[in-house]
JSON list of C-alpha atoms and ligand atoms in Angstrom, two decimals:
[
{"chain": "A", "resi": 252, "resn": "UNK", "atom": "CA", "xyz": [83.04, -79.47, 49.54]},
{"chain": "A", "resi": 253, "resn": "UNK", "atom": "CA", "xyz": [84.50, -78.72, 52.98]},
{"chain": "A", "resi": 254, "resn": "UNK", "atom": "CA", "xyz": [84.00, -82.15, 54.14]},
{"chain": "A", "resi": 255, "resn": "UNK", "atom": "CA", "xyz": [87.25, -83.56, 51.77]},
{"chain": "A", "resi": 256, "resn": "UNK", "atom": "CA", "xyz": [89.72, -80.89, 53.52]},
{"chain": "A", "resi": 257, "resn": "UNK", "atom": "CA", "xyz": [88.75, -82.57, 56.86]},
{"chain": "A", "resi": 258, "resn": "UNK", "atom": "CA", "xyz": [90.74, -85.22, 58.30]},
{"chain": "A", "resi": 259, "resn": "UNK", "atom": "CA", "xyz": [88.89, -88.85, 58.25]},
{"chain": "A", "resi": 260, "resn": "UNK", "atom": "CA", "xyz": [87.05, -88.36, 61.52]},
{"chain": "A", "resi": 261, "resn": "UNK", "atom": "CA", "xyz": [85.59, -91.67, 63.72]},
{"chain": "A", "resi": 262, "resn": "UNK", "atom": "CA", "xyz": [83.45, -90.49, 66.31]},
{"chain": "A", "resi": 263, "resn": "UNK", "atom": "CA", "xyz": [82.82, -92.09, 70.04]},
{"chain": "A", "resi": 264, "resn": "UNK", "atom": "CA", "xyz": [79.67, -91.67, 71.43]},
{"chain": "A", "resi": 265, "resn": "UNK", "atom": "CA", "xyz": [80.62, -89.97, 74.84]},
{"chain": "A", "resi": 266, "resn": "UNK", "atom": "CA", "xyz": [77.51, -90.11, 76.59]},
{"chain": "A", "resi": 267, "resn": "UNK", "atom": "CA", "xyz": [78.14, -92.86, 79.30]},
{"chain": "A", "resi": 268, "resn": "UNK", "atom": "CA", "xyz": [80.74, -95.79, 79.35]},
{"chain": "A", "resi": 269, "resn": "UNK", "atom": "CA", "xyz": [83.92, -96.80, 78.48]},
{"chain": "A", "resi": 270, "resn": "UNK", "atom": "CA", "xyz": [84.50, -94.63, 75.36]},
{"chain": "A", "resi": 271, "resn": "UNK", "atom": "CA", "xyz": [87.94, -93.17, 76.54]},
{"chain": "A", "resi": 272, "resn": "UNK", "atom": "CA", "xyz": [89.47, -96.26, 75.78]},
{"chain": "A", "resi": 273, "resn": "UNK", "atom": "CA", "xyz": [88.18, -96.24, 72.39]},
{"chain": "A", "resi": 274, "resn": "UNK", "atom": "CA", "xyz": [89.00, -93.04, 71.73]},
{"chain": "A", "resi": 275, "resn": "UNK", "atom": "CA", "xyz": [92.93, -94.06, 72.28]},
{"chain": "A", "resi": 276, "resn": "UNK", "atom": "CA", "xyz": [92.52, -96.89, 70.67]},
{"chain": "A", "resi": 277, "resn": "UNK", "atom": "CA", "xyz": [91.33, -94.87, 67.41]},
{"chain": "A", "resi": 278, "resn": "UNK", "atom": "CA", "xyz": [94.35, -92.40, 68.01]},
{"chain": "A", "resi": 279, "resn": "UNK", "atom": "CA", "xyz": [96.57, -95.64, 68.06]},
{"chain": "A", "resi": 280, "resn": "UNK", "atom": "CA", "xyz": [95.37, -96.92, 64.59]},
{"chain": "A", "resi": 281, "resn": "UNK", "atom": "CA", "xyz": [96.67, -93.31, 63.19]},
{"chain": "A", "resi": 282, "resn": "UNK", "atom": "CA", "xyz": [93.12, -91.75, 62.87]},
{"chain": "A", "resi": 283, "resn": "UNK", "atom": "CA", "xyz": [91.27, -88.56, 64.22]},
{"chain": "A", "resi": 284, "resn": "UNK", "atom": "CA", "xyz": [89.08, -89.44, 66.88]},
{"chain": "A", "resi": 285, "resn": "UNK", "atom": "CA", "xyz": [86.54, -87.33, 67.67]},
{"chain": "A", "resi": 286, "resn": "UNK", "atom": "CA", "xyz": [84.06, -87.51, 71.39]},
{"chain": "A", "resi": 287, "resn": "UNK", "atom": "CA", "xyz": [80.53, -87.40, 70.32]},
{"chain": "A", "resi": 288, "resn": "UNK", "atom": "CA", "xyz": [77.91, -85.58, 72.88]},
{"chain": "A", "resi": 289, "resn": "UNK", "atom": "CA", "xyz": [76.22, -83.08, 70.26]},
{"chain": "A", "resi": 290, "resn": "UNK", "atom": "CA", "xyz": [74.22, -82.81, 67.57]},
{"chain": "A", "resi": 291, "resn": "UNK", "atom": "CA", "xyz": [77.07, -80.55, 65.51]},
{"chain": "A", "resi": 292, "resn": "UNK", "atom": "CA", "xyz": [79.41, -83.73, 66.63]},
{"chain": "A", "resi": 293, "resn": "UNK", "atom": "CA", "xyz": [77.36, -86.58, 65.29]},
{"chain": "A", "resi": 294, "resn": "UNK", "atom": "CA", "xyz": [76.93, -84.33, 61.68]},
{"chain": "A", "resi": 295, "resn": "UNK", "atom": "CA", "xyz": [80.29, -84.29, 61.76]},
{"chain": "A", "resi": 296, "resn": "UNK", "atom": "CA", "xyz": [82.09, -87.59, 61.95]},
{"chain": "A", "resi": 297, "resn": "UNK", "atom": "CA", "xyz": [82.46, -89.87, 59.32]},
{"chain": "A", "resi": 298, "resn": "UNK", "atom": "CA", "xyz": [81.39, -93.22, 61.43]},
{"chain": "A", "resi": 299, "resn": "UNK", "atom": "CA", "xyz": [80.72, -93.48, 64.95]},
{"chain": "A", "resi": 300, "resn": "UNK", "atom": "CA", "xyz": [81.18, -95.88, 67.63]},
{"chain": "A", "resi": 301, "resn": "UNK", "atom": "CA", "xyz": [79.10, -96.53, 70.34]},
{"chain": "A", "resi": 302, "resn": "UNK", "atom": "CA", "xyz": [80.96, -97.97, 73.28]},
{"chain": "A", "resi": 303, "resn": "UNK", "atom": "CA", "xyz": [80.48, -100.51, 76.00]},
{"chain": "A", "resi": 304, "resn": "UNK", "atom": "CA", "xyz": [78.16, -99.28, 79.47]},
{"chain": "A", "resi": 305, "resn": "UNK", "atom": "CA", "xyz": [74.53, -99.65, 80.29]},
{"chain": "A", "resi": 306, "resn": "UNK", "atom": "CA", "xyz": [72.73, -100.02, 77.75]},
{"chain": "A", "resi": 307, "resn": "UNK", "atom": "CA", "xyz": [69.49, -98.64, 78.93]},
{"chain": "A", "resi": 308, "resn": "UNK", "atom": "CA", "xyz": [71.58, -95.30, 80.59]},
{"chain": "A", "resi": 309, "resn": "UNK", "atom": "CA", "xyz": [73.29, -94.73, 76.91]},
{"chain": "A", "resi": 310, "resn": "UNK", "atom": "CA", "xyz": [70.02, -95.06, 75.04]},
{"chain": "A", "resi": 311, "resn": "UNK", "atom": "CA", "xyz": [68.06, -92.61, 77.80]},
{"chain": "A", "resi": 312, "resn": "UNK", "atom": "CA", "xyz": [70.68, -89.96, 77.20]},
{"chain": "A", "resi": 313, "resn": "UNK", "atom": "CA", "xyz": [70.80, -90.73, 73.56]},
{"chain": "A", "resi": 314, "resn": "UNK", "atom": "CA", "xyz": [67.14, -89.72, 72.90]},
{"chain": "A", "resi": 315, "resn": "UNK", "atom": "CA", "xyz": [67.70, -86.76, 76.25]},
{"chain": "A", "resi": 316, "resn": "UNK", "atom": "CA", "xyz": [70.28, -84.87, 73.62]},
{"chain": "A", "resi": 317, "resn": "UNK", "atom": "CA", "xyz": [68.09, -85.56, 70.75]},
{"chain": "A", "resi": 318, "resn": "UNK", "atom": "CA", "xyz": [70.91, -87.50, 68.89]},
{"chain": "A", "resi": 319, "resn": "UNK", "atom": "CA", "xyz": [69.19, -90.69, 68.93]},
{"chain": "A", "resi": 320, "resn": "UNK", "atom": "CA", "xyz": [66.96, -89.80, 65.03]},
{"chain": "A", "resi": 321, "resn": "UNK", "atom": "CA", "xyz": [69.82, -88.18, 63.88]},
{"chain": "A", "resi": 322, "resn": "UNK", "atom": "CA", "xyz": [71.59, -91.22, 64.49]},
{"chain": "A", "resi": 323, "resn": "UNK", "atom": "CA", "xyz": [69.17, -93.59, 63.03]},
{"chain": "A", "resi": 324, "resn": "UNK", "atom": "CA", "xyz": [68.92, -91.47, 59.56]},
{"chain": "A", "resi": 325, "resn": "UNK", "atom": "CA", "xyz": [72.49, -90.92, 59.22]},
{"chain": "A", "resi": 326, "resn": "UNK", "atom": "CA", "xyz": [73.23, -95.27, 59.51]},
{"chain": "A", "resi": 327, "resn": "UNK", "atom": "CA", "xyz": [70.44, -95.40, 56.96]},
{"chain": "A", "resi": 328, "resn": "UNK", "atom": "CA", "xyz": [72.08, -93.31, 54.52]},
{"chain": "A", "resi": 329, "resn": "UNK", "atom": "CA", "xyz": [75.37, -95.51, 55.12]},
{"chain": "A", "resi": 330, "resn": "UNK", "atom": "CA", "xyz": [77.07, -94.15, 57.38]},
{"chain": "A", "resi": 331, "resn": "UNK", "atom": "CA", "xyz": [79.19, -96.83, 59.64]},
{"chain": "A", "resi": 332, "resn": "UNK", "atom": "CA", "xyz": [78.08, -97.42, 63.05]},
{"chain": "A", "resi": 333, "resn": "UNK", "atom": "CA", "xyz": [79.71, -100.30, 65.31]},
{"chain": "A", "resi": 334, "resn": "UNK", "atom": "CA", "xyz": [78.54, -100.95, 68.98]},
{"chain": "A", "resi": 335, "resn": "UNK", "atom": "CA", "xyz": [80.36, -102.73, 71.34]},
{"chain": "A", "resi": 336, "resn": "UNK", "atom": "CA", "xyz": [78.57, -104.69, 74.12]},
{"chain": "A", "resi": 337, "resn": "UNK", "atom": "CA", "xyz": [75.72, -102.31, 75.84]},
{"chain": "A", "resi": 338, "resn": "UNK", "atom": "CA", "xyz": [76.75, -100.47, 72.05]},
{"chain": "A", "resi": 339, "resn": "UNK", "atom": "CA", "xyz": [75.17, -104.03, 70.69]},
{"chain": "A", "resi": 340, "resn": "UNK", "atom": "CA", "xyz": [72.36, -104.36, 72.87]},
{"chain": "A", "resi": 341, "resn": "UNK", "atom": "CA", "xyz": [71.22, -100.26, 71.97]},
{"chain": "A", "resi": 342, "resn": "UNK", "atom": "CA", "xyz": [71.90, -101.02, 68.22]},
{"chain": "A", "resi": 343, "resn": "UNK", "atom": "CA", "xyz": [69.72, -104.05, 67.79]},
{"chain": "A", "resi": 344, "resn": "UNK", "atom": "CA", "xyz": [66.00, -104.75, 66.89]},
{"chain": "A", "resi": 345, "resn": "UNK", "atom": "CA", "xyz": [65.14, -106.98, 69.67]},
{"chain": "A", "resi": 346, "resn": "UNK", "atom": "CA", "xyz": [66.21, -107.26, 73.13]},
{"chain": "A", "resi": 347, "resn": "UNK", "atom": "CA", "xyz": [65.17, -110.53, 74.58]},
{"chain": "A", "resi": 348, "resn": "UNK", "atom": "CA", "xyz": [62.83, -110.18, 77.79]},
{"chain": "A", "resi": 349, "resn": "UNK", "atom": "CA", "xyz": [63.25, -106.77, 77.75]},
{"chain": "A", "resi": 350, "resn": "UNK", "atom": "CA", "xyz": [60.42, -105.50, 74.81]},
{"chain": "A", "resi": 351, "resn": "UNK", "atom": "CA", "xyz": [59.63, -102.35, 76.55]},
{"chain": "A", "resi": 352, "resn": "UNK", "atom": "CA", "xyz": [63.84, -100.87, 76.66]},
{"chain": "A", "resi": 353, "resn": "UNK", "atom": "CA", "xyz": [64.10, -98.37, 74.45]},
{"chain": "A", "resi": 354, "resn": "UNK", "atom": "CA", "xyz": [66.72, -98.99, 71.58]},
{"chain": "A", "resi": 355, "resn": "UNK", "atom": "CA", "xyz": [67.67, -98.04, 67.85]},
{"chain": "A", "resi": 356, "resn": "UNK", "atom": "CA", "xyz": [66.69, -100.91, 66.33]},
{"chain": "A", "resi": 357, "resn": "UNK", "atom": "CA", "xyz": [69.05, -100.62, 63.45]},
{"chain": "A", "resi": 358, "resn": "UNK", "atom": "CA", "xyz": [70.86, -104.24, 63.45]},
{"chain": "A", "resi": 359, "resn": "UNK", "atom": "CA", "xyz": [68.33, -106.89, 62.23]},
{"chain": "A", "resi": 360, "resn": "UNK", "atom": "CA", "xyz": [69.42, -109.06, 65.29]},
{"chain": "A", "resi": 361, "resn": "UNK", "atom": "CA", "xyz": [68.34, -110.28, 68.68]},
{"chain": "A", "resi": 362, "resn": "UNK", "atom": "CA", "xyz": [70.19, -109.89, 71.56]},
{"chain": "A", "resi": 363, "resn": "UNK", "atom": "CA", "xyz": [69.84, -111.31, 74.85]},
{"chain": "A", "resi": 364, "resn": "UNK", "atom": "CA", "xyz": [71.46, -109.19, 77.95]},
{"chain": "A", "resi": 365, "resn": "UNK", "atom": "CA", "xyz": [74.52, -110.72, 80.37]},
{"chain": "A", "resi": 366, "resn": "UNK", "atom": "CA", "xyz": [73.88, -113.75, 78.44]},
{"chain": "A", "resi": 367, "resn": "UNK", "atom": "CA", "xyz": [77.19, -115.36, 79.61]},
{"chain": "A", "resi": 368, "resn": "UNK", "atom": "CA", "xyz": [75.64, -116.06, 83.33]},
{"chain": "A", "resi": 369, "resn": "UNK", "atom": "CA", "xyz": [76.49, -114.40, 86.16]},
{"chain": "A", "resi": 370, "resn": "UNK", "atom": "CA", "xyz": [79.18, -116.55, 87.82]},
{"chain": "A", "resi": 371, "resn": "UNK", "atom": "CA", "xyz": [81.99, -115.61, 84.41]},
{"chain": "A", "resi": 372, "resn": "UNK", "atom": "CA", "xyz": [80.63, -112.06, 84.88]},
{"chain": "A", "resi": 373, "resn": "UNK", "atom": "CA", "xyz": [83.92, -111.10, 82.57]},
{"chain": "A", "resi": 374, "resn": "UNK", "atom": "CA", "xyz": [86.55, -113.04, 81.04]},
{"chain": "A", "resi": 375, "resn": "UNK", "atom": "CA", "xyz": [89.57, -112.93, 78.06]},
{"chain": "A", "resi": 376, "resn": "UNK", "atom": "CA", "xyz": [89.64, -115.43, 75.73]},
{"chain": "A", "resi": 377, "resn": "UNK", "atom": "CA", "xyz": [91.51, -115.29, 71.86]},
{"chain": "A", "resi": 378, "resn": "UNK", "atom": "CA", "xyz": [88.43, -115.57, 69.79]},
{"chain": "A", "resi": 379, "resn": "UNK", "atom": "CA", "xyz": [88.96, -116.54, 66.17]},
{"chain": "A", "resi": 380, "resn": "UNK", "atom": "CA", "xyz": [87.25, -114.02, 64.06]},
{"chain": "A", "resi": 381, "resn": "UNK", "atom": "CA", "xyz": [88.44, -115.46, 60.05]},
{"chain": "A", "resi": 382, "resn": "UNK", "atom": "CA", "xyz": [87.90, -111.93, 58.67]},
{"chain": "A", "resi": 383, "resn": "UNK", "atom": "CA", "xyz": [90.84, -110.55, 60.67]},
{"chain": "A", "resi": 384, "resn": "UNK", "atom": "CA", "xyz": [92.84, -113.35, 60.18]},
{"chain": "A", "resi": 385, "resn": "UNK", "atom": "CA", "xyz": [95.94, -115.25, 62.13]},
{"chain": "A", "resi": 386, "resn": "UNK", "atom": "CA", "xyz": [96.14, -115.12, 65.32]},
{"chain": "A", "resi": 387, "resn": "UNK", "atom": "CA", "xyz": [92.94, -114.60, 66.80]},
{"chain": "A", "resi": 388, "resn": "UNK", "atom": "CA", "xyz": [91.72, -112.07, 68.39]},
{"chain": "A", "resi": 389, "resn": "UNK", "atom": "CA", "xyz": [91.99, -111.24, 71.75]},
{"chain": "A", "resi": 390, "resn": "UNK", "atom": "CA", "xyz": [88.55, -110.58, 73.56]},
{"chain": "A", "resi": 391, "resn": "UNK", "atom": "CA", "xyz": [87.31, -109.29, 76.69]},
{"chain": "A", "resi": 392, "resn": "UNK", "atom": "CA", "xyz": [83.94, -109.94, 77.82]},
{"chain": "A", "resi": 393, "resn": "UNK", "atom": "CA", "xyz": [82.32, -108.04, 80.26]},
{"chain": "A", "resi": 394, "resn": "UNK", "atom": "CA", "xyz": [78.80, -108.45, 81.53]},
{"chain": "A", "resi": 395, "resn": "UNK", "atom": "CA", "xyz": [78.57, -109.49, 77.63]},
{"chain": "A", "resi": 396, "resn": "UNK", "atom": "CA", "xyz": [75.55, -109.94, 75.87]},
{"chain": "A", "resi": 397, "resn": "UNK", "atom": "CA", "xyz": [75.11, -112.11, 72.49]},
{"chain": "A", "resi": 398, "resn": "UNK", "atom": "CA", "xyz": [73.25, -112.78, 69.66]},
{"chain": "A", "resi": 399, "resn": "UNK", "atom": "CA", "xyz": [70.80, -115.17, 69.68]},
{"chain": "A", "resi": 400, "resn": "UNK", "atom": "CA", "xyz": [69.22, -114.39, 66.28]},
{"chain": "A", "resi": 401, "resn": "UNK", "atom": "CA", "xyz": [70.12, -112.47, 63.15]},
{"chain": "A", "resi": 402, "resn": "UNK", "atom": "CA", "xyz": [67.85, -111.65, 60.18]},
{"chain": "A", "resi": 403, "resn": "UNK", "atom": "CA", "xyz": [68.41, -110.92, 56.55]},
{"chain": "A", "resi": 404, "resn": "UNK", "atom": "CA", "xyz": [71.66, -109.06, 55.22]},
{"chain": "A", "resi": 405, "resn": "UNK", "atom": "CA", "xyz": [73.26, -109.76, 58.45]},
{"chain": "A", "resi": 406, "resn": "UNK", "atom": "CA", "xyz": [76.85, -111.96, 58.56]},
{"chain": "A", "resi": 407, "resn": "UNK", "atom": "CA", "xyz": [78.13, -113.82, 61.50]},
{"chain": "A", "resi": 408, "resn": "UNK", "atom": "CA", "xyz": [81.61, -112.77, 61.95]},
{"chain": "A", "resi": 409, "resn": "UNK", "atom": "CA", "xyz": [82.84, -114.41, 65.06]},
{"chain": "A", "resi": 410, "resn": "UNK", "atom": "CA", "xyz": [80.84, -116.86, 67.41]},
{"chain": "A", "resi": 411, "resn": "UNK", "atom": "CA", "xyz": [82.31, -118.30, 70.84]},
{"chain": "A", "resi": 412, "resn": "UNK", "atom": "CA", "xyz": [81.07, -122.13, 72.14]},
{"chain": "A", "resi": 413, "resn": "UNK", "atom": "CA", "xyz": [78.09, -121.59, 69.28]},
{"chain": "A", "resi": 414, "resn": "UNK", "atom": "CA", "xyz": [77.01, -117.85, 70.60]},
{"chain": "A", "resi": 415, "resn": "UNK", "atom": "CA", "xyz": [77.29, -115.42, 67.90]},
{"chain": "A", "resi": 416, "resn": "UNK", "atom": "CA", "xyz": [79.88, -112.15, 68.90]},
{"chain": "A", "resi": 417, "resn": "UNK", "atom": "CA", "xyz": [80.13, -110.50, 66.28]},
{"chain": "A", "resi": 418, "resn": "UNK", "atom": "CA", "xyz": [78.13, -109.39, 63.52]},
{"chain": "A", "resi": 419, "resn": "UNK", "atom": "CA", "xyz": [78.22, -107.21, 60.36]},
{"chain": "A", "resi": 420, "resn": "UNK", "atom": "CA", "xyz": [75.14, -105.79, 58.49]},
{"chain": "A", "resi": 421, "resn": "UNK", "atom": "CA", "xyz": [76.20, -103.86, 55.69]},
{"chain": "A", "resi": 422, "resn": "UNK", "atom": "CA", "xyz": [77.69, -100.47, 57.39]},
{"chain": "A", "resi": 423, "resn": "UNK", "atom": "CA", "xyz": [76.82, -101.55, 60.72]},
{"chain": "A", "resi": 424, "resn": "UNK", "atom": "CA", "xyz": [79.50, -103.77, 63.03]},
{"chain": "A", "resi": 425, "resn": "UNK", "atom": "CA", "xyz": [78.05, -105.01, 66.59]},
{"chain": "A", "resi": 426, "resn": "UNK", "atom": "CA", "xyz": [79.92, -106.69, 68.77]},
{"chain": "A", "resi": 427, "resn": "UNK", "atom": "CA", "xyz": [79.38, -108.06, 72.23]},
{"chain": "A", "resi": 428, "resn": "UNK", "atom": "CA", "xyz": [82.89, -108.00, 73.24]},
{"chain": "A", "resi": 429, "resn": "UNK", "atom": "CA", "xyz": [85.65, -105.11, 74.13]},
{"chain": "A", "resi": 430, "resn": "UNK", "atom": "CA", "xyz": [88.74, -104.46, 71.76]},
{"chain": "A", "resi": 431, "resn": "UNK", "atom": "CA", "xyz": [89.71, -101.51, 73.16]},
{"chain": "A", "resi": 432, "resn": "UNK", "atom": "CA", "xyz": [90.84, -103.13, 76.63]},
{"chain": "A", "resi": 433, "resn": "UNK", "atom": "CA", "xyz": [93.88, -104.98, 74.43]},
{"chain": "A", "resi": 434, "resn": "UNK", "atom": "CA", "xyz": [96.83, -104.15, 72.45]},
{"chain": "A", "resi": 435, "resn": "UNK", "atom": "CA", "xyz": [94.96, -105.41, 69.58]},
{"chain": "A", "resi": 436, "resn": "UNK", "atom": "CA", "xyz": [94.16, -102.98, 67.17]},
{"chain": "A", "resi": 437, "resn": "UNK", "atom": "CA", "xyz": [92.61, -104.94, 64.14]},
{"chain": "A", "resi": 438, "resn": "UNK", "atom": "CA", "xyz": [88.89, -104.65, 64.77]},
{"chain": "A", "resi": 439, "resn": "UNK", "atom": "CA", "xyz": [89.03, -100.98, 64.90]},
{"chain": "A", "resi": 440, "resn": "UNK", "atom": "CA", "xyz": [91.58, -100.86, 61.97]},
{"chain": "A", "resi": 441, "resn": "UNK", "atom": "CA", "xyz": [88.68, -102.68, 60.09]},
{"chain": "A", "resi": 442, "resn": "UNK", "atom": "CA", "xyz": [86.15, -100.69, 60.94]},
{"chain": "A", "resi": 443, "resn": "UNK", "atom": "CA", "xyz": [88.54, -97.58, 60.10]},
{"chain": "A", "resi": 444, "resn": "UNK", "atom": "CA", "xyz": [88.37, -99.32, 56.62]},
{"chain": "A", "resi": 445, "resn": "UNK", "atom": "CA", "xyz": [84.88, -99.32, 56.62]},
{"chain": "A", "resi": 446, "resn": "UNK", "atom": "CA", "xyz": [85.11, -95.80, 57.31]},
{"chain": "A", "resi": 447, "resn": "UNK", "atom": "CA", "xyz": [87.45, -95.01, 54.77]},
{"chain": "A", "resi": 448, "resn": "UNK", "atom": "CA", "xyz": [84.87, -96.33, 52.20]},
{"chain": "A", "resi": 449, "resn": "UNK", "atom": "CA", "xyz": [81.76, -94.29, 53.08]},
{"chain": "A", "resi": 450, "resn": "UNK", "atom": "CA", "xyz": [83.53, -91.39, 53.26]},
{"chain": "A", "resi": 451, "resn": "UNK", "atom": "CA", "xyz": [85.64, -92.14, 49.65]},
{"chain": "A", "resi": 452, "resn": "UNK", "atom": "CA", "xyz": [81.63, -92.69, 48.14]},
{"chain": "A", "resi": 453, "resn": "UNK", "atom": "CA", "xyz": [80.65, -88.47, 49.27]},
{"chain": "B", "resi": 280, "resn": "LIG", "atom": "N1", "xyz": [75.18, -105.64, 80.55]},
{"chain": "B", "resi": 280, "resn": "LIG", "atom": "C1", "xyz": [75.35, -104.30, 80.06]},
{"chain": "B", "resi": 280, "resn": "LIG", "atom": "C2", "xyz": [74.03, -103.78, 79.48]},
{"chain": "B", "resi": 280, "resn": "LIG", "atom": "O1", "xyz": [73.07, -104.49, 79.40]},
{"chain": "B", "resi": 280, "resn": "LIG", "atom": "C3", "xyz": [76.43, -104.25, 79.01]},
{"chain": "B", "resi": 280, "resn": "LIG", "atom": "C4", "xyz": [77.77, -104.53, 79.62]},
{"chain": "B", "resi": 280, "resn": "LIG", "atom": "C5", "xyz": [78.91, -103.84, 78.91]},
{"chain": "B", "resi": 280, "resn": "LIG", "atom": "O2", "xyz": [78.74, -102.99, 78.06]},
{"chain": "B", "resi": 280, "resn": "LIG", "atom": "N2", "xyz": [80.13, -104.18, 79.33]},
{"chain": "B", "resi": 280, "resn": "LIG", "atom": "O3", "xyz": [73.96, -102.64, 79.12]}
]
């Protein structure tokens, strides 16, 4: 009952990485954006996002604070959860050449780390993404990984040169690039939207 006098709430994991940026970003789309380092925090936001980083660091301090199952039960029951770059890599099932890092395994996708070679560690490029349509979206890659394989229920949103970027399964967005270092707000106004939904269906 108390949840529908409380202001649509997106949640940023704050554990490690570049989640300030999302968090304006979120403010800039108009909705309440909420830093996520607690237990009591993850119950209460209505999607979360899990930013950009090192992978490895945000997953260690993910299962440290214990908010790693509570974070795998409350995407199974729905809730929206979109990782961007290291936010990919901790999100997916596999992790190419690296079986033994610890990860949530909620994406049915494979992922392989810095996959864009060390020489372009990090360039912008406008990367045509059809759900979001005209113009395309401006994209920053950093240290980006991609996907090299997806699974069953999972759509290919946006792939650059034939590597997949961005991928939706269900309530779950992953996507190997940042849209919180533009002026473009679209991607987080769709997953806003996807937001909206869960939280119109409790
Ligand atoms: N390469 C980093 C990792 O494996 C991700 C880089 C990023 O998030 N910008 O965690």
């Amino acid at each position: 009952m108390e949840r529908e006098h409380k202001p649509l709430t997106v949640g940023v994991l704050a554990l490690q990485g570049d989640f300030e940026a999302h968090l304006r970003t979120l403010q800039r789309c108009g909705v309440h954006a909420q830093e996520v380092r607690t237990i009591q925090q993850l119950q209460e936001v209505d999607g979360l996002i899990i930013p950009g980083g090192e992978s490895t660091t945000i997953m260690k301090l993910l299962q440290r604070y214990g908010l790693d199952t509570l974070l795998r039960q409350r995407a199974e029951q729905g809730m929206p959860v979109y990782g961007t770059c290291a936010g990919l890599i901790v999100m997916a099932r596999e992790i190419e050449g690296y079986p033994q890092q610890p990860r949530l395994g909620l994406l049915n996708v494979a992922v392989a780390r810095n996959a864009f070679g060390r020489q372009v560690d990090s360039f912008e490029i406008d990367l045509p993404v059809p759900k979001l349509g005209e113009p395309p979206l401006r994209a920053v890659f950093i240290r980006a990984p991609y996907v090299t394989r997806v699974g069953e229920n999972v759509e290919v949103l946006a792939s650059l040169n034939g590597k997949i970027v961005l991928v939706q399964q269900k309530n779950l967005l992953g996507g190997a690039f940042h849209p919180e270092l533009t002026e473009d707000l679209r991607l987080h106004g769709y997953f806003v939207e996807m937001v909206r939904a869960y939280r119109k269906q409790q």
